[in-house]
C-alpha positions as a printed Julia matrix, in Angstrom:
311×3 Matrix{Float64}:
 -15.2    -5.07  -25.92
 -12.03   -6.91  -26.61
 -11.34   -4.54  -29.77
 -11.12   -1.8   -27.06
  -8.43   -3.38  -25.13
  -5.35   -3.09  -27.38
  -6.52    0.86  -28.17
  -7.32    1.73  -24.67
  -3.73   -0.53  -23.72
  -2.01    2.48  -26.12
  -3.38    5.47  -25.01
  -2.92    4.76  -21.28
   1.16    4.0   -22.6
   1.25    7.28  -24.24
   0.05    9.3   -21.56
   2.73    7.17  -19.52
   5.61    7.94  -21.45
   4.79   11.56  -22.32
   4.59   12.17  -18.41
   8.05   10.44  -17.95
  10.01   13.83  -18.02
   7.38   15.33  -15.57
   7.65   12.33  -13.21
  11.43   13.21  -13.38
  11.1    16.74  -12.02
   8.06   16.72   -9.8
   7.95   13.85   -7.16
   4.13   14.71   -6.74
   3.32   13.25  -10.58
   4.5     9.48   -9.69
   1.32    8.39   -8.34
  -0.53    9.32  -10.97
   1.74    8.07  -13.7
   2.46    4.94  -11.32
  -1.3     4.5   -11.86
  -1.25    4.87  -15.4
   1.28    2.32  -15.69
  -0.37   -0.25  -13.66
  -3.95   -0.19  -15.53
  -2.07   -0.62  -18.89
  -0.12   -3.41  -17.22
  -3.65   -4.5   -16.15
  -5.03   -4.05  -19.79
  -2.03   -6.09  -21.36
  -2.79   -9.05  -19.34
  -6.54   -9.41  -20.9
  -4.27   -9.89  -24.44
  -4.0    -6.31  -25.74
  -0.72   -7.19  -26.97
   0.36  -10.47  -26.07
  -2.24  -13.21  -26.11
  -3.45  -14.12  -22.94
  -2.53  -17.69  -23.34
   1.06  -17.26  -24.31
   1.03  -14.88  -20.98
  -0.52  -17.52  -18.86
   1.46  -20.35  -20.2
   4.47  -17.82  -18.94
   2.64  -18.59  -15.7
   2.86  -21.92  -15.73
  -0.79  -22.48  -17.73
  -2.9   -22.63  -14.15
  -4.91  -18.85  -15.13
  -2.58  -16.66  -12.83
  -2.31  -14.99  -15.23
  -5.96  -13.53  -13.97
  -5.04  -13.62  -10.52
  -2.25  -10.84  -12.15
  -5.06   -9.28  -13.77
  -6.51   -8.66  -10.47
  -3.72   -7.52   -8.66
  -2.34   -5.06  -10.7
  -6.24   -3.64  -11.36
  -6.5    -4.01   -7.29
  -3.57   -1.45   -7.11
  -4.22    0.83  -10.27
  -7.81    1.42   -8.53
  -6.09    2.19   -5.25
  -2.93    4.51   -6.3
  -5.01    6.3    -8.79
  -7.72    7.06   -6.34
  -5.39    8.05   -4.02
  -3.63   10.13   -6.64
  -7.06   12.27   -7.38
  -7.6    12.41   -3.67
  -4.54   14.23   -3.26
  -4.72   16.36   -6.01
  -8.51   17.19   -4.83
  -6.95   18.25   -1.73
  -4.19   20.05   -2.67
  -1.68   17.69   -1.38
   1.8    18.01   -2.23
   2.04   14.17   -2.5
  -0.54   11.58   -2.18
  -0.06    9.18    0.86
  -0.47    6.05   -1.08
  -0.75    3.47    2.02
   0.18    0.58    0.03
  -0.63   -1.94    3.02
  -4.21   -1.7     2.32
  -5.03   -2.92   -1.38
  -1.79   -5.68   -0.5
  -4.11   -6.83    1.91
  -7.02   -6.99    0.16
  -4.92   -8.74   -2.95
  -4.66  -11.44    0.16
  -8.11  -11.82    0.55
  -9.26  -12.86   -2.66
  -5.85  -14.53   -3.42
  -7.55  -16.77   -0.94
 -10.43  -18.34   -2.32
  -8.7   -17.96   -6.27
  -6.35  -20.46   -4.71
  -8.77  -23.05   -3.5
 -10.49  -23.21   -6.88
 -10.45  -26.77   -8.18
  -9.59  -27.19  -12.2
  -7.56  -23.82  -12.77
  -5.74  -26.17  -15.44
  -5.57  -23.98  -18.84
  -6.59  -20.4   -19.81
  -9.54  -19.06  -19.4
 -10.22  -15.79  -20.83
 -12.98  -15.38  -18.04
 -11.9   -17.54  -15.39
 -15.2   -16.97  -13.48
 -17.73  -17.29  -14.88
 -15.87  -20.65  -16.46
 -15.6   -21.62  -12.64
 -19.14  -20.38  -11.68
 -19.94  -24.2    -9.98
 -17.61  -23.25   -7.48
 -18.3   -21.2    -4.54
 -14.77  -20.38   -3.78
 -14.58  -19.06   -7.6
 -17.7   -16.58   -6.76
 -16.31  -15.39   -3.71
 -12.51  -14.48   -5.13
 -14.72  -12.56   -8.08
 -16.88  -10.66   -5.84
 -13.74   -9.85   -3.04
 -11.89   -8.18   -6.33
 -14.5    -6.05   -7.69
 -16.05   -4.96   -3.94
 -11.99   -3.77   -3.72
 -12.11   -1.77   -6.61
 -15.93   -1.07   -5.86
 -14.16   -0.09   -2.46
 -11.62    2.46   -4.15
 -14.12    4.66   -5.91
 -16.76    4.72   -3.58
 -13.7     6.63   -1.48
 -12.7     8.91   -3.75
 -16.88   10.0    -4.78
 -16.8    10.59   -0.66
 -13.68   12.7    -1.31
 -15.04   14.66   -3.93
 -18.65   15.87   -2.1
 -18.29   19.54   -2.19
 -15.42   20.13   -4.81
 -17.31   22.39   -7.54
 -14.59   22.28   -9.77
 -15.3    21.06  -13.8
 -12.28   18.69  -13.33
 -13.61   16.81  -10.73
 -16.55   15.27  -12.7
 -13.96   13.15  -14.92
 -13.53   11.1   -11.22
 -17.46   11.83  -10.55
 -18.22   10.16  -13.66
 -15.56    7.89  -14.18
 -15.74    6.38  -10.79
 -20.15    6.38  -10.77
 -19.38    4.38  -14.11
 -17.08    1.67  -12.13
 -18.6     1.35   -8.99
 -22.1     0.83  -11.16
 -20.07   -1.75  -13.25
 -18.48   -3.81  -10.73
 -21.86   -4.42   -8.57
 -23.48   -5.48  -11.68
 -21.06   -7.55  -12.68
 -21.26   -9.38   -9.09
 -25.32   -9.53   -9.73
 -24.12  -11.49  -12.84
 -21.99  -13.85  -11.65
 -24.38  -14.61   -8.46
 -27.18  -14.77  -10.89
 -25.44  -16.82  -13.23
 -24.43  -19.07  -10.88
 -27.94  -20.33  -10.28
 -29.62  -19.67  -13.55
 -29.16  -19.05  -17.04
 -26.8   -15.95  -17.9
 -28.25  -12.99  -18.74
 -26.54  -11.18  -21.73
 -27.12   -7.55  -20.94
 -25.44   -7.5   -17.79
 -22.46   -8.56  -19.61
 -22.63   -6.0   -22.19
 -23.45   -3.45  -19.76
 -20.13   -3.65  -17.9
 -18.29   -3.85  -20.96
 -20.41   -0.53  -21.47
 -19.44    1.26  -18.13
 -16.41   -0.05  -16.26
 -13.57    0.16  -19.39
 -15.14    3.74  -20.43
 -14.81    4.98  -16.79
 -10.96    3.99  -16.51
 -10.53    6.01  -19.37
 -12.49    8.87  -17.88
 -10.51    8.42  -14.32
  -7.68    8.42  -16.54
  -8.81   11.63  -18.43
  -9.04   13.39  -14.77
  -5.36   12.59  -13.81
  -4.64   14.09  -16.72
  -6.57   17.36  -16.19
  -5.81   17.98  -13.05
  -2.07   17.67  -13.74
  -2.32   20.35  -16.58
  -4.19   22.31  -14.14
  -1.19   21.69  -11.56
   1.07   22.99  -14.22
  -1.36   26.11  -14.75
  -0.97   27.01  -11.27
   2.32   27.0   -10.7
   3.24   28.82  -13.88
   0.49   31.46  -12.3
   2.35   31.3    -9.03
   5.9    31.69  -10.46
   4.17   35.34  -12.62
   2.88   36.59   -9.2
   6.19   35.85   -7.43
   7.88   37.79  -10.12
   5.62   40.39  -10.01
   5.66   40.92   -6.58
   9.28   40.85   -6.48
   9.48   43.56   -8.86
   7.51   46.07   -6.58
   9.48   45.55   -3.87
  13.01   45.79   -6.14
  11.69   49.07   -7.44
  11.04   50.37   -4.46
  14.51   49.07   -2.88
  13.34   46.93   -0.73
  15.11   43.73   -0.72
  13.16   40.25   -1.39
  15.05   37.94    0.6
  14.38   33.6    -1.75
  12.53   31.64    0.43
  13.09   28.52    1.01
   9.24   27.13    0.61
   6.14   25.85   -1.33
   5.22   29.23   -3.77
   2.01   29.69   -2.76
   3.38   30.27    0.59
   6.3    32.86   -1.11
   3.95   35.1    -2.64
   2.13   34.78    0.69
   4.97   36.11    2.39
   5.86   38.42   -0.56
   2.14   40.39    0.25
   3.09   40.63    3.88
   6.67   42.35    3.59
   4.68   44.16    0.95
   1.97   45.13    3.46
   4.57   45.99    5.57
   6.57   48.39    3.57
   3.24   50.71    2.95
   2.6    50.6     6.69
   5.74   52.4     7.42
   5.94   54.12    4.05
   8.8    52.53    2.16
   6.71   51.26   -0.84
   4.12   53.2    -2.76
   2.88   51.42   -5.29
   1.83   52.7    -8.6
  -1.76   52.19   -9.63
  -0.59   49.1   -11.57
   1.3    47.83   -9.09
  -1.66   48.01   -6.39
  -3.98   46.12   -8.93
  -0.92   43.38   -9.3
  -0.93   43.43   -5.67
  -5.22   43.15   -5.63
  -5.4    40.23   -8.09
  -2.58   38.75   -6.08
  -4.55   38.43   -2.51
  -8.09   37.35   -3.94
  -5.73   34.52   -5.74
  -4.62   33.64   -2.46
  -7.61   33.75   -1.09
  -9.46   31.99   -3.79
  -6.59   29.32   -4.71
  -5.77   28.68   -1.12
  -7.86   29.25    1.52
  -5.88   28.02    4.44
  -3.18   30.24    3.45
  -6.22   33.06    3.59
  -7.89   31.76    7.03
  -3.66   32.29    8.22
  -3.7    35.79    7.12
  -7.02   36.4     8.73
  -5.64   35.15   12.06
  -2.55   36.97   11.6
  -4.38   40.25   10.72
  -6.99   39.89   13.96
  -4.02   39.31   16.29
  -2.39   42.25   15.43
């Protein structure tokens, strides 16, 4: 699996620094690409680019430079998880909570710390330190984090139909299935001869499904960009009914799904009392405009059901 590293390492920096100018210009893209950053950070310290010795000797040559490792894969799990959550919920920005994977980071900083020999790098520090309990327990506090992180977000994603969301389904099956097996090893291994295939079966899984987490990100940010570009033609559209029919559009100062929300109403309103009479192009405009609504956002739909039984 090491050849995978320094490939995997690349692709996670291109999709970081293509997304720079987005990150710029939408606030609601820096978790994501704050996540992307942090699992190639992650990646580099397993020697991608710059051996891991020469990074751990940085360190001061005691292997913190894994206890690095499993920080910045502790919060890569977390912000990207969060990151899909959001976008699986339509949030305008993800509420990363930071607190939580710091203090987890804690946890296992505990026992890594109380590890006896950590003199000179170890390109697997645990299961070179498997004679010590304190080494087991800092390895299985790390992955039940990140095991932690997915199992979230697959409870966050029961009930969302949409093709995107089986790049996190996957993905995130492919970790959590990874990091419990890799615990199994280490446990195992600890009291008996190592066996191979577990090894080679996490290799198999967990690096694949951060590439497939990583693939969602990027999918549902295109689709981000789809809808708003749809949004911005149905604003425009809308607009132009009501300027042909001179009634003025007042701008809005508000999210766009809730502008062509309130474009359909003034529209609505207009027929009522006869100052718009749309053209049978126009009402079809106006028809593919509320079932988007209603389809895209349904809370937006369950308000103009409310507003529509009060009056």
């Amino acid at each position: 699996m090491d050849q995978l590293y320094l490939p995997i390492t690349l692709v996670l920096a291109a999709a970081a620094i293509i997304r720079i100018p987005t990150v710029i210009r939408q606030p609601h893209a820096r978790p994501a690409w704050f996540a992307t950053a942090l699992a190639m950070l992650a990646l580099m310290t397993r020697g991608s680019l710059i051996p891991i010795q020469t990074l751990d000797a940085w360190l001061g040559d005691q292997n913190l430079i894994f206890l690095v490792q499993c920080w910045l894969a502790t919060f890569a799990f977390w912000v990207m998880c969060e990151a899909a959550g959001a976008d699986t919920r339509r949030e305008r920005r993800a509420s990363l909570r930071l607190w939580i994977p710091s203090t987890w980071c804690v946890v296992f900083t505990v026992p890594f710390f109380l590890i006896q020999g950590r003199k000179g790098t170890d390109l697997f520090f645990i299961d070179a330190h498997l004679g010590e309990p304190s080494a087991i327990v800092c390895g299985i506090l790390y992955m039940l984090g990140i095991t932690g992180s997915c199992g979230r977000l697959l409870v966050t994603l029961r009930g969302r139909p949409a093709a995107a969301h089986w790049f996190f389904r996957i993905g995130a099956s492919c970790v959590v299935v990874a990091s419990l097996l890799w615990c199994a090893s280490i446990v195992i291994a600890a009291h008996q001869t190592p066996i191979d295939w577990m090894g080679t079966c996490f290799d198999s899984l967990f690096y694949p499904g951060v590439v497939i987490m990583a693939l969602g990100l990027v999918t549902f940010a295109i689709q981000r960009q789809a809808r708003r570009i749809t949004m911005q033609r149905r604003v425009s559209q809308l607009r132009a009914i009501l300027s042909r029919n001179d009634v003025i559009a007042p701008d809005p100062e508000q999210e766009l799904p809730l502008v062509v929300f309130d474009l359909l109403v003034r529209i609505k309103d207009a027929r009522t009392i006869g100052l718009v009479s749309p053209t049978i192009a126009e009402a079809k405009v106006i028809a593919h405009a509320t079932a988007w609504v209603d389809r895209a956002f349904p809370q937006i739909a369950s308000l103009s059901t409310a507003n529509g039984a009060s009056s």
